[in-house]
Amino acid sequence: MSTFLQACVNGLLMGGFYSLMGMGQNVIFGVMKIVNFCHGEMLMVGMYLTFVLYTFFGIDPYLSVPIVAVVMFLFGALIQHTLITPSLGTKSFTNLLFLTVGLGLLLSNGALVIFGSTYYTINTPYSQTYINLGPVTMALPRLISFGVLVVISSALFAFLKYTTTGKQIRAVSQNPVGAEVVGINVKSIYILTYGIGVALAGVAGSLLTGFYTIFPTAGASFGFRALIVVVVGGLGSIPGAFLAGIFLGLLETMVALFISPSYSDLIVFVTFIVILVVRQTIIARRR
Amino acid sequence: MKARKVTSMLCALALSVVALAGCASGAINSAQGQAAAPAEQERTEAAPAEEAAPAEETAAADENAPEGDPIRLGTIYAMSGGNAAIGANILRGIDFAVAEINAKGGVLGRPLEVVRGDHAGDPATGKSEAERLITQEHVDLMMGCHMSTVTEVVAQVCQQYGVPMITAISTLDRLTDADHEDMDYFFRLCPLNSVYVEDMLKYLKDSTEQTGEEIKTIAIFTDRAAIGQELIRCVNLFKDEYGLELVAEVDYTSNATDLSAQVLALKDANPDAILCDSYIGDATLFVQTLKAQNYSPKMIVAKANGFTDPSFITNLGSIANGVASVVEFNPDLTNGVEINEEFNKEFGVDMNGHSAESYTVVWIFKTAIEAAGSVEGEAVKEALTNLDIQGEFPGGRKIVLPYDRIKFENYELAGEPHYRDNTYASVAIAQIQDGAWKTVWPFNFTETKIAYPAPLE
């Protein structure tokens, strides 16, 4: 029983990250209908940014979250404006596919050139603090990270639901032509959305540094899971992505607990394919 | 429309310039910072290797200076590409031995000369380098390589031209198996992969002597990739012989996002000892997760790789204390202390397993040539086949590795025939104690005792 509870907590804490990654990816997909294949690399950039802030300026990883968010937002906005917006006009999916994949390669190799292949960690005074709650143990950094990402997710919900800009983003995602007709500047919404998506990935990276190693390809496994989250949670749906992320985290630990850790990846991907097929069938019937 | 295109292209250009500028300033920053800038590290590591050449010259200028045509020793290691740092360590060991031998009058009164080849991590390059060294540089002997796949190809070339070759560090079992029975110019000094694992199990058994507790059950924690499969295969070869029960095989995909499920599985199985093989990222996450899941295994023995990466201790700090690993050499080995001091004075870094093994191979060649009385390929091959070094090299030091005899023999390992391996080769086990690697096994090569149960704090 205690193992089960521990596994639930582990799944939940990890699932939070998948959620955050999935939501970032989904904001971008919902609005622009493009899959951001360099999402994992953006997480990695966020990790290195936090590492640099900590090593050279002594800024605590959690205090650097807002800085990372702002810097990553600007970085995302710049990429959107200079690289993605011009490609959107071509209506060519392959163009954008290669663009984001290529950008990902550029970023991870750039990190390799600057920081080398050494694996870094950030050791704060509280890194090795563990909290015991009955039969369950939690590392303090994981718990703080989870708290922060719940706050960020709620803020994102509220932003999209209640602010004018949030409403504009939703309008563009539902019908870009209609939105343009009623006077919404679609291009700036695109820049804003991509910035938000990238900032979310960067923040996830920043929060991870408390308990994960920093290396140039650190984002790959997370980027891949973000894609699963997006597909399972529904393309474009933010609450869907949040729940799907938690679901993915729990699924991984439960499979590992009840079947075997060796099968956890396998079953995750099988579930992913099953969901895709089932959804496709349902959609086909409705028509 | 055209104007827009031009602007966007300009913007893209600006972005890449900014990115490049970021690279440059980042590089400078990181070099200044405390966080071991890798670029700088490599530079400082590479520098002493370059200084090695003048060191040789000064040694050669000594009064003992050997005369006559040099004996040419070909080396094929990665000197460029991702593994260049490993190649640098190996070549330091070789340069150190060559300087030592030349200072003492050389071999048969002739100086040794190193002719360097670079395989850059690629078997095809290795093959052409071997051919170049043999046909154009006319090397008499060959050493190599790092990466067993390259070694295999180079050994074939050496066999074809009748040049004796010894590998100091290629551990792949296959290199000396039945398929390579006829490759009688190829010898191996280092232990085989499966011997590494056998020694891990021997250590578990021997540890009872110091800990008072017998190890009966083991679990494997490893990467699902080739390294993990190899560990599982080898443990299964030897576990019955050592009376150990394998209670869990727990694996994960490289660069795992989370290892808590794996750690819980290990906690459930509750083995007396955990054997592991992981790359650095996963090794670090593993120990962190052990702490996070409140599980403290009594014994963790790793098959080097990520666990012996310098950043393992740096990143984990005190919670790494107690983790043990296979090592080929450690500066605190009783036979290694003295040479390590001299080596460190010369190169500014400690001798590692690769440099110690390469150092030893140069001395083996010297001893064999003197026994043969010539550098002619076949004669040296015969001398190597009959070589038996016990304790120390004639006119040299004690063997600096964790064993006291070197003899190339044909034998059977776990039912498979093997040819021309050094059957006395063994690894040592070192444990992290107070933030540094301390040799704890074989017991007769160290005075440090095993920290048991592993403190992990």
XYZ file of C-alpha atoms in Angstrom:
744
model
C 0.000 0.000 0.000
C 2.744 2.435 0.934
C 4.495 1.650 -2.345
C 1.252 2.375 -4.171
C 0.834 5.744 -2.463
C 4.461 6.592 -3.107
C 4.024 5.657 -6.779
C 0.901 7.868 -7.004
C 2.784 10.828 -5.576
C 5.739 10.212 -7.890
C 3.415 10.026 -10.877
C 1.629 13.200 -9.887
C 4.835 15.175 -9.346
C 6.265 14.057 -12.673
C 2.943 14.417 -14.486
C 2.909 18.096 -13.582
C 5.922 18.637 -15.827
C 4.394 16.754 -18.701
C 1.310 18.973 -18.252
C 3.304 22.164 -18.364
C 5.152 21.012 -21.474
C 1.929 19.831 -23.088
C 0.125 23.092 -22.370
C 2.899 25.132 -23.963
C 2.816 22.936 -27.028
C -0.980 23.103 -27.116
C -1.183 26.896 -26.905
C 0.990 27.049 -30.000
C -0.838 24.293 -31.814
C -4.274 25.647 -30.968
C -3.536 29.036 -32.446
C -1.241 28.342 -35.359
C -1.977 24.696 -36.107
C 1.713 23.928 -36.143
C 3.553 21.340 -34.088
C 6.518 22.914 -32.366
C 9.136 20.205 -32.719
C 11.753 22.189 -30.825
C 9.649 22.366 -27.668
C 11.968 20.000 -25.772
C 14.985 22.065 -26.759
C 13.264 25.180 -25.412
C 13.034 23.364 -22.072
C 16.749 22.660 -22.317
C 17.482 26.326 -23.040
C 15.460 27.205 -19.943
C 17.572 24.767 -17.904
C 20.871 26.259 -19.088
C 19.561 29.770 -18.547
C 18.721 28.897 -14.943
C 22.117 27.243 -14.583
C 23.916 30.333 -15.860
C 21.875 32.637 -13.614
C 22.668 30.426 -10.629
C 26.367 29.914 -11.352
C 27.324 33.424 -12.389
C 24.839 35.586 -10.533
C 23.962 33.337 -7.621
C 20.236 33.564 -8.324
C 18.227 30.755 -6.739
C 16.638 28.482 -9.388
C 13.135 29.279 -8.173
C 13.737 33.021 -8.071
C 15.044 32.868 -11.617
C 11.725 31.457 -12.894
C 10.266 34.915 -13.736
C 13.518 35.993 -15.418
C 13.632 32.808 -17.453
C 9.965 33.267 -18.371
C 10.552 36.801 -19.669
C 13.756 35.959 -21.546
C 12.221 32.870 -23.106
C 9.098 34.816 -24.052
C 11.220 37.375 -25.901
C 13.270 34.590 -27.500
C 10.088 32.868 -28.678
C 8.606 36.110 -29.960
C 11.775 36.831 -31.924
C 11.760 33.371 -33.495
C 8.084 33.674 -34.364
C 8.532 37.086 -35.938
C 11.661 36.342 -37.925
C 11.317 32.679 -38.830
C 7.880 31.201 -38.337
C 5.526 33.978 -39.470
C 7.186 34.205 -42.907
C 6.870 30.418 -43.281
C 3.218 30.399 -42.208
C 2.380 32.270 -45.377
C 3.642 29.417 -47.544
C 0.930 27.092 -46.181
C 3.532 24.363 -46.398
C 3.517 22.008 -43.442
C 6.858 20.442 -44.360
C 8.502 23.834 -44.360
C 7.463 24.457 -40.751
C 8.268 20.902 -39.777
C 11.838 21.243 -40.993
C 12.089 24.716 -39.554
C 11.210 23.687 -35.996
C 13.158 20.423 -36.161
C 16.164 22.306 -37.501
C 15.855 24.941 -34.827
C 15.853 22.170 -32.218
C 19.063 20.713 -33.654
C 20.613 24.162 -33.747
C 19.769 24.761 -30.098
C 21.001 21.425 -28.756
C 24.221 21.609 -30.763
C 24.654 25.227 -29.760
C 24.436 24.134 -26.118
C 26.999 21.434 -26.842
C 29.396 23.995 -28.284
C 28.969 26.457 -25.417
C 28.710 24.147 -22.416
C 30.251 20.929 -23.704
C 28.874 17.491 -22.983
C 29.408 17.729 -19.214
C 26.323 17.009 -17.120
C 25.627 19.749 -14.597
C 23.365 19.919 -11.593
C 22.383 22.827 -9.400
C 23.000 22.096 -5.737
C 21.064 24.410 -3.478
C 21.056 24.145 0.332
C 17.604 22.558 0.133
C 18.333 20.121 -2.750
C 18.816 17.283 -0.313
C 15.789 18.046 1.851
C 13.124 15.358 1.958
C 9.678 15.566 3.452
C 8.077 12.510 5.019
C 4.291 12.437 4.986
C 3.217 9.171 6.576
C 4.454 6.421 4.263
C 5.293 8.849 1.477
C 8.612 10.667 0.913
C 8.943 13.713 -1.294
C 12.007 15.680 -2.310
C 11.445 19.318 -1.392
C 12.507 20.682 -4.836
C 9.971 18.450 -6.553
C 7.233 19.604 -4.230
C 8.053 23.296 -4.714
C 8.227 22.802 -8.467
C 4.846 21.135 -8.476
C 3.344 23.998 -6.467
C 4.803 26.586 -8.825
C 3.544 24.809 -11.902
C 0.036 24.477 -10.506
C 0.045 28.249 -9.959
C 1.318 28.858 -13.489
C -1.280 26.557 -15.024
C -4.115 28.288 -13.154
C -2.785 31.674 -14.220
C -2.733 30.486 -17.822
C -6.357 29.278 -17.598
C -7.457 32.579 -16.120
C -5.490 34.572 -18.675
C -7.050 32.770 -21.621
C -10.537 32.818 -20.159
C -10.927 36.305 -18.724
C -8.514 38.805 -20.269
C -9.133 40.558 -23.547
C -5.869 39.291 -24.981
C -6.762 35.780 -23.845
C -10.094 36.078 -25.602
C -8.344 37.314 -28.724
C -6.023 34.302 -28.628
C -9.014 31.996 -28.394
C -10.735 33.841 -31.190
C -7.731 33.421 -33.462
C -7.494 29.756 -32.592
C -11.158 29.232 -33.518
C -11.179 31.215 -36.721
C -8.174 33.278 -37.826
C -9.955 34.835 -40.795
C -12.971 35.836 -38.715
C -10.672 37.241 -36.039
C -8.852 39.323 -38.612
C -12.159 40.593 -39.960
C -13.266 41.858 -36.530
C -10.009 43.746 -36.190
C -7.755 41.453 -34.185
C -4.100 41.725 -35.204
C -3.503 38.060 -35.956
C 0.240 38.465 -36.474
C 0.795 39.921 -33.002
C -1.386 37.197 -31.528
C 0.872 34.653 -33.232
C 3.948 36.298 -31.749
C 2.315 36.428 -28.342
C 1.254 32.777 -28.452
C 4.577 31.410 -29.560
C 6.251 33.522 -26.875
C 3.911 32.104 -24.224
C 4.447 28.538 -25.427
C 8.217 28.888 -25.361
C 8.106 30.645 -21.984
C 6.123 27.717 -20.537
C 8.738 25.259 -21.793
C 11.508 27.451 -20.395
C 9.793 27.641 -17.023
C 9.396 23.852 -16.987
C 13.140 23.601 -17.628
C 13.885 26.072 -14.892
C 11.760 24.129 -12.392
C 13.397 20.848 -13.391
C 16.909 22.017 -12.510
C 16.172 21.472 -8.820
C 16.423 17.716 -9.254
C 17.436 16.877 -12.801
C 20.764 16.957 -14.619
C 21.410 19.621 -17.241
C 22.820 18.459 -20.581
C 22.375 19.431 -24.242
C 19.823 16.742 -25.098
C 17.919 16.930 -21.796
C 14.837 18.241 -23.587
C 14.366 15.360 -26.001
C 12.507 12.952 -23.693
C 10.311 15.768 -22.376
C 9.574 17.160 -25.830
C 8.436 13.758 -26.957
C 6.137 13.347 -23.997
C 4.702 16.798 -24.652
C 3.555 15.509 -28.049
C 1.796 12.562 -26.426
C 0.137 14.883 -23.926
C -1.104 17.129 -26.724
C -2.560 14.253 -28.687
C -4.136 12.528 -25.698
C -5.482 15.747 -24.186
C -6.961 16.959 -27.443
C -5.253 19.260 -29.904
C -5.672 22.821 -28.751
C -7.309 22.072 -25.419
C -5.467 23.563 -22.431
C -7.419 21.802 -19.634
C -7.166 18.600 -21.691
C -3.397 18.952 -21.821
C -3.208 19.563 -18.086
C -5.163 16.409 -17.283
C -3.372 14.369 -19.939
C -0.010 15.309 -18.458
C -1.016 14.118 -15.010
C -2.525 11.009 -16.587
C 0.725 10.264 -18.430
C 2.778 10.652 -15.254
C 0.470 8.327 -13.322
C 0.285 5.831 -16.178
C 4.072 5.553 -16.282
C 4.445 4.876 -12.581
C 1.423 2.556 -12.370
C 2.608 0.402 -15.264
C 6.029 0.265 -13.643
C 4.489 -0.720 -10.329
C 1.956 -3.294 -11.481
C 3.645 -4.724 -14.564
C 7.343 -3.878 -14.764
C 9.443 -0.736 -15.165
C 10.778 -2.221 -18.404
C 7.342 -1.995 -19.986
C 6.399 1.501 -18.896
C 7.553 3.204 -22.125
C 6.094 0.445 -24.258
C 2.662 0.654 -22.644
C 2.654 4.437 -22.725
C 3.164 4.362 -26.482
C 0.648 1.571 -27.009
C -1.927 3.612 -25.073
C -1.022 6.601 -27.199
C -1.673 4.684 -30.414
C -4.886 3.147 -29.069
C -6.223 6.586 -28.124
C -5.349 7.924 -31.571
C -7.136 5.056 -33.333
C -10.202 5.142 -31.090
C -10.567 8.895 -31.447
C -10.218 8.650 -35.213
C -12.974 6.011 -35.324
C -15.301 8.095 -33.158
C -14.736 11.181 -35.300
C -15.341 9.158 -38.479
C -18.653 7.778 -37.095
C -19.887 11.220 -36.092
C -19.520 12.324 -39.664
C 6.216 41.318 -51.432
C 9.887 41.381 -52.348
C 10.586 43.965 -49.687
C 8.952 41.747 -47.085
C 11.079 38.824 -48.091
C 14.188 40.896 -47.814
C 13.213 42.185 -44.359
C 12.482 38.723 -43.078
C 15.783 37.460 -44.432
C 17.554 40.344 -42.768
C 15.793 39.579 -39.522
C 16.799 35.922 -39.783
C 20.373 37.006 -40.360
C 20.204 39.315 -37.364
C 18.865 36.481 -35.243
C 21.677 34.156 -36.199
C 24.246 36.859 -35.565
C 22.746 37.425 -32.136
C 22.831 33.683 -31.518
C 26.474 33.488 -32.558
C 27.362 36.474 -30.422
C 25.610 34.699 -27.578
C 27.800 31.663 -28.222
C 30.965 33.688 -28.075
C 30.139 35.609 -24.928
C 28.765 32.464 -23.335
C 32.042 30.717 -24.004
C 33.979 33.515 -22.405
C 31.675 33.658 -19.409
C 31.786 29.978 -18.782
C 35.549 29.944 -19.072
C 35.779 32.569 -16.372
C 33.272 30.931 -14.120
C 33.897 28.356 -11.466
C 31.731 25.783 -13.207
C 34.439 23.752 -14.905
C 34.170 25.173 -18.388
C 34.612 22.036 -20.491
C 36.388 23.826 -23.301
C 38.986 25.100 -20.913
C 39.274 21.741 -19.221
C 40.112 20.100 -22.491
C 42.664 22.733 -23.260
C 44.492 22.266 -19.988
C 44.317 18.526 -20.429
C 45.642 18.630 -23.932
C 48.513 20.973 -23.187
C 50.673 18.557 -21.160
C 50.370 15.950 -23.913
C 51.982 18.370 -26.307
C 54.723 19.091 -23.805
C 55.463 15.399 -23.633
C 57.535 15.488 -26.803
C 60.182 17.912 -25.480
C 60.276 15.838 -22.298
C 61.304 12.858 -24.401
C 63.997 14.860 -26.099
C 65.520 15.957 -22.808
C 65.452 12.373 -21.653
C 67.129 11.287 -24.879
C 69.826 13.913 -24.367
C 70.809 12.144 -21.140
C 74.187 10.459 -20.836
C 72.468 7.059 -21.072
C 71.105 8.137 -24.412
C 70.527 5.064 -26.542
C 71.997 5.208 -30.030
C 71.152 3.650 -33.340
C 67.947 3.483 -35.334
C 64.868 4.037 -33.217
C 62.420 1.211 -32.684
C 59.142 2.526 -34.022
C 56.002 1.994 -31.965
C 52.797 2.814 -33.818
C 49.771 4.006 -31.832
C 46.250 4.379 -33.172
C 43.893 6.308 -30.906
C 41.336 9.048 -31.283
C 43.256 12.316 -31.281
C 40.404 14.306 -32.783
C 36.631 14.109 -32.506
C 34.494 13.428 -29.445
C 36.911 10.912 -27.891
C 40.061 12.997 -28.200
C 40.268 13.496 -24.426
C 40.395 9.714 -23.942
C 43.120 9.429 -26.586
C 45.123 12.135 -24.789
C 45.064 10.140 -21.541
C 46.232 6.985 -23.297
C 49.069 8.770 -25.081
C 50.252 10.315 -21.812
C 50.739 6.805 -20.416
C 52.672 5.782 -23.532
C 54.844 8.904 -23.572
C 55.622 8.452 -19.897
C 56.800 4.856 -20.394
C 58.795 5.708 -23.514
C 60.589 8.580 -21.741
C 61.348 6.261 -18.820
C 62.712 3.482 -21.041
C 64.798 5.815 -23.210
C 66.271 7.452 -20.098
C 67.404 4.002 -18.974
C 69.194 3.228 -22.236
C 66.356 2.234 -24.537
C 65.606 -1.245 -25.853
C 68.557 -3.336 -27.124
C 70.472 -0.070 -27.007
C 68.063 1.578 -29.419
C 65.629 4.357 -28.499
C 61.866 3.877 -28.686
C 59.972 6.267 -30.898
C 56.205 6.765 -30.936
C 54.491 7.201 -34.300
C 50.968 8.475 -33.748
C 47.947 7.598 -35.826
C 44.486 9.106 -35.338
C 41.364 6.983 -35.904
C 38.956 9.775 -34.884
C 36.549 7.139 -33.590
C 35.966 5.545 -36.980
C 36.909 1.951 -37.984
C 37.528 2.858 -41.644
C 39.925 5.652 -40.645
C 41.542 3.218 -38.207
C 42.203 0.766 -41.028
C 43.792 3.334 -43.322
C 45.868 4.721 -40.456
C 47.115 1.205 -39.652
C 48.104 0.698 -43.281
C 49.819 4.062 -43.403
C 51.790 3.425 -40.209
C 52.901 -0.017 -41.370
C 53.672 0.601 -45.051
C 54.850 4.220 -44.987
C 56.075 4.823 -41.454
C 57.453 1.270 -41.117
C 56.451 0.799 -37.500
C 57.780 -2.345 -35.803
C 55.022 -2.638 -33.197
C 51.436 -1.488 -32.839
C 49.267 -0.344 -29.921
C 45.564 0.358 -30.098
C 42.826 1.191 -29.984
C 40.185 2.872 -27.915
C 36.835 1.443 -29.088
C 36.849 -2.294 -29.698
C 35.316 -2.054 -33.169
C 38.330 -0.060 -34.355
C 40.736 -2.399 -32.577
C 39.254 -5.362 -34.431
C 39.910 -3.803 -37.844
C 43.406 -2.599 -36.964
C 44.288 -6.053 -35.595
C 43.387 -7.566 -38.966
C 45.749 -5.184 -40.760
C 48.555 -5.977 -38.294
C 47.962 -9.691 -38.765
C 48.193 -9.281 -42.530
C 51.567 -7.485 -42.326
C 52.902 -9.535 -39.413
C 53.198 -6.631 -36.978
C 52.740 -7.590 -33.305
C 49.901 -5.659 -31.686
C 48.773 -5.365 -28.071
C 45.574 -3.690 -27.015
C 45.770 -2.010 -23.638
C 42.122 -1.127 -23.181
C 39.741 -2.865 -25.627
C 37.484 -4.989 -23.458
C 34.949 -6.484 -25.889
C 34.935 -10.270 -25.279
C 34.598 -11.070 -28.979
C 38.061 -9.714 -29.920
C 39.795 -12.891 -28.748
C 37.064 -15.513 -29.250
C 37.079 -18.592 -31.477
C 36.612 -16.485 -34.637
C 39.919 -14.778 -33.916
C 41.881 -17.909 -33.058
C 44.264 -17.441 -36.008
C 45.049 -13.792 -35.267
C 48.262 -14.756 -33.540
C 49.870 -11.309 -33.742
C 47.175 -9.807 -31.518
C 47.400 -9.800 -27.697
C 45.217 -8.257 -25.016
C 46.418 -6.899 -21.680
C 43.186 -5.633 -20.107
C 40.451 -7.777 -18.548
C 37.489 -8.739 -20.728
C 34.065 -7.220 -20.235
C 32.845 -10.394 -18.583
C 35.876 -10.440 -16.290
C 34.885 -6.950 -15.120
C 31.529 -8.352 -14.060
C 33.060 -11.529 -12.609
C 35.312 -9.329 -10.472
C 32.274 -7.362 -9.277
C 30.745 -10.638 -8.072
C 34.068 -11.732 -6.526
C 34.104 -8.452 -4.647
C 30.602 -9.074 -3.293
C 31.708 -12.483 -2.027
C 34.997 -11.217 -0.586
C 33.323 -8.261 1.123
C 31.929 -10.604 3.802
C 35.437 -10.738 5.247
C 35.223 -7.060 6.193
C 31.513 -6.433 6.621
C 30.599 -9.640 8.411
C 27.439 -9.922 6.329
C 27.092 -12.343 3.466
C 25.706 -11.104 0.150
C 23.126 -13.584 -1.104
C 20.766 -11.646 -3.336
C 21.561 -9.114 -6.035
C 19.558 -6.863 -8.330
C 20.620 -5.230 -11.562
C 19.805 -1.623 -12.299
C 20.818 -0.589 -15.781
C 20.253 1.098 -19.089
C 18.174 -0.805 -21.623
C 20.847 -0.094 -24.247
C 23.778 -2.373 -25.115
C 25.710 -1.689 -21.895
C 22.788 -2.981 -19.850
C 22.274 -6.091 -21.931
C 25.972 -6.842 -21.566
C 25.815 -6.503 -17.775
C 22.786 -8.780 -17.552
C 24.422 -11.352 -19.836
C 27.636 -11.427 -17.801
C 25.896 -11.588 -14.426
C 23.915 -14.578 -15.656
C 27.149 -16.262 -16.759
C 28.688 -16.150 -13.308
C 25.960 -15.750 -10.687
C 25.545 -19.468 -9.976
C 29.266 -19.993 -9.652
C 29.300 -17.350 -6.906
C 26.085 -18.554 -5.276
C 24.173 -15.331 -5.861
C 20.470 -15.080 -6.517
C 19.349 -12.447 -9.014
C 16.106 -11.070 -7.548
C 15.365 -8.196 -9.916
C 16.417 -6.810 -13.284
C 15.350 -3.192 -13.446
C 15.992 -1.187 -16.568
C 15.104 2.183 -18.106
C 15.642 4.095 -21.338
C 18.777 6.290 -21.528
C 18.343 9.869 -20.307
C 15.233 8.887 -18.368
C 12.969 11.699 -17.217
C 12.188 9.894 -13.988
C 13.629 6.854 -12.213
C 11.352 6.724 -9.184
C 9.430 3.697 -10.489
C 12.703 1.830 -10.976
C 13.889 2.717 -7.495
C 10.579 1.561 -5.996
C 10.943 -1.750 -7.830
C 14.429 -2.152 -6.343
C 13.139 -1.195 -2.901
C 10.466 -3.863 -3.193
C 12.955 -6.531 -4.241
C 15.254 -5.474 -1.368
C 18.470 -7.115 -2.603
C 21.673 -7.307 -0.540
C 23.550 -5.510 -3.312
C 22.727 -3.585 -6.490
C 24.908 -3.904 -9.605
C 24.555 -1.099 -12.084
C 25.782 0.327 -15.350
C 24.496 3.723 -16.479
C 25.548 6.803 -18.336
C 26.277 9.888 -16.279
C 22.860 11.592 -16.458
C 20.981 8.516 -15.332
C 23.625 7.602 -12.739
C 23.200 11.030 -11.138
C 19.413 10.855 -11.236
C 19.541 7.319 -9.785
C 21.356 8.336 -6.605
C 19.162 11.436 -6.210
C 16.063 9.273 -6.620
C 17.333 6.749 -4.052
C 17.396 9.613 -1.566
C 14.045 10.997 -2.700
C 12.410 7.590 -2.286
C 14.012 7.080 1.106
C 15.805 3.899 0.047
C 19.352 3.213 1.098
C 20.745 0.007 -0.443
C 23.585 -1.450 1.592
C 25.845 -1.943 -1.382
C 25.946 -0.370 -4.845
C 28.602 -1.583 -7.269
C 28.789 0.051 -10.682
C 30.522 -1.007 -13.863
C 32.295 2.362 -14.240
C 30.777 4.444 -17.097
C 28.737 7.332 -15.694
C 29.516 6.490 -12.093
C 33.242 7.191 -12.578
C 32.673 10.348 -14.635
C 34.343 13.230 -12.758
C 31.062 15.157 -12.687
C 29.359 12.325 -10.737
C 30.969 13.341 -7.436
C 30.885 17.067 -8.269
C 27.165 16.972 -9.038
C 26.033 14.765 -6.181
C 28.334 15.894 -3.395
C 28.148 13.904 -0.196
C 25.215 11.698 -1.196
C 27.574 9.887 -3.582
C 29.571 8.519 -0.631
C 29.437 4.734 -0.522
C 28.889 4.103 -4.221
C 31.500 1.602 -5.429
C 32.718 0.988 -8.953
C 35.055 -1.083 -11.010
C 38.279 0.791 -11.864
C 41.310 -0.338 -13.854
C 43.640 1.815 -11.791
C 43.341 4.236 -8.917
C 46.094 6.561 -7.682
C 45.899 5.054 -4.187
C 46.673 1.466 -5.312
C 49.737 0.338 -3.349
C 51.728 -0.141 -6.558
C 50.386 3.033 -8.098
C 51.118 5.740 -5.534
C 54.724 6.314 -6.568
C 54.201 6.330 -10.335
C 51.146 8.541 -9.967
C 53.199 11.177 -8.145
C 55.774 11.292 -10.940
C 53.085 11.169 -13.593
C 51.174 14.009 -12.001
C 54.361 16.088 -11.770
C 54.933 15.544 -15.489
C 51.421 16.075 -16.841
C 49.502 17.858 -14.082
C 46.778 15.217 -13.999
C 46.459 11.895 -12.189
C 47.187 8.672 -13.980
C 43.935 6.957 -14.854
C 43.108 3.394 -15.902
C 43.761 4.084 -19.555
C 47.136 5.730 -18.978
C 48.226 2.998 -16.553
C 47.319 0.174 -18.930
C 48.975 1.867 -21.909
C 52.065 2.530 -19.815
C 52.232 -1.162 -18.996
C 51.940 -2.249 -22.636
C 55.043 -0.242 -23.617
C 57.005 -2.079 -20.927
C 55.638 -5.405 -22.157
C 56.933 -4.634 -25.654
C 60.336 -3.700 -24.242
C 60.560 -6.937 -22.256
C 59.453 -9.035 -25.224
C 61.904 -7.423 -27.658
C 64.769 -7.981 -25.242
C 63.735 -11.598 -24.808
C 63.553 -12.017 -28.592
C 66.799 -10.149 -29.167
C 65.326 -8.482 -32.235
C 62.394 -6.350 -33.367
C 61.526 -8.727 -36.174
C 57.741 -9.325 -36.140
C 57.714 -13.075 -35.798
C 60.399 -13.173 -33.108
C 58.567 -10.563 -31.005
C 55.315 -12.461 -31.460
C 56.974 -15.637 -30.162
C 58.445 -13.740 -27.220
C 55.027 -12.300 -26.361
C 53.490 -15.754 -26.504
C 56.076 -17.048 -24.004
C 56.195 -13.902 -21.889
C 55.631 -14.329 -18.151
C 56.117 -11.270 -15.986
C 55.824 -11.849 -12.275
C 55.732 -8.937 -9.862
C 57.932 -6.496 -11.721
C 59.383 -5.781 -15.146
C 63.059 -6.616 -15.608
C 64.840 -3.278 -15.093
C 61.537 -1.533 -14.401
C 58.842 -1.047 -11.807
C 56.389 -3.373 -10.175
C 53.286 -3.899 -12.268
C 51.218 -0.767 -11.517
C 47.851 -2.408 -12.135
C 45.785 -4.319 -9.552
C 47.393 -7.698 -10.359
C 50.912 -9.073 -10.082
C 51.445 -11.260 -13.107
C 51.173 -10.837 -16.873
C 50.977 -13.837 -19.181
C 49.138 -14.169 -22.493
C 47.354 -17.507 -22.612
C 44.688 -19.458 -24.419
C 41.947 -20.518 -22.010
C 38.230 -21.025 -21.525
C 36.002 -18.366 -20.022
C 32.462 -19.430 -19.075
C 32.683 -22.296 -21.564
C 33.955 -20.177 -24.479
C 37.535 -20.504 -25.766
C 39.617 -17.318 -25.809
C 43.070 -16.702 -27.208
C 46.104 -14.656 -26.116
C 44.445 -12.744 -23.278
C 46.315 -11.774 -20.137
C 44.614 -14.303 -17.885
C 45.890 -12.669 -14.702
C 44.233 -9.339 -15.510
C 41.813 -8.093 -12.930
C 40.123 -4.849 -12.083
C 40.024 -3.131 -8.725
C 36.948 -1.902 -6.899
C 36.991 1.638 -5.581
C 34.428 3.262 -3.331
C 33.599 6.927 -2.893
C 34.635 7.833 0.633
C 34.672 11.458 1.811
C 34.126 12.622 -1.736
C 37.023 10.747 -3.374
C 37.565 7.360 -4.982
C 39.405 4.982 -2.620
C 40.482 1.501 -3.664
C 38.842 -1.114 -1.433
C 39.492 -4.362 -3.369
C 41.573 -6.500 -4.036
C 42.390 -6.359 -0.330
C 46.130 -6.916 -0.857
C 46.417 -3.778 -3.012
C 44.946 -1.329 -0.523
C 44.645 -0.460 3.135
C 41.264 1.263 2.899
C 38.321 -0.667 4.334
C 34.879 -0.944 2.747
C 32.321 1.547 4.084
C 29.313 -0.657 4.833
C 26.411 -0.118 4.608
C 26.942 2.555 1.948
C 26.237 5.827 3.791
C 24.892 7.833 0.803
C 25.291 11.023 2.828
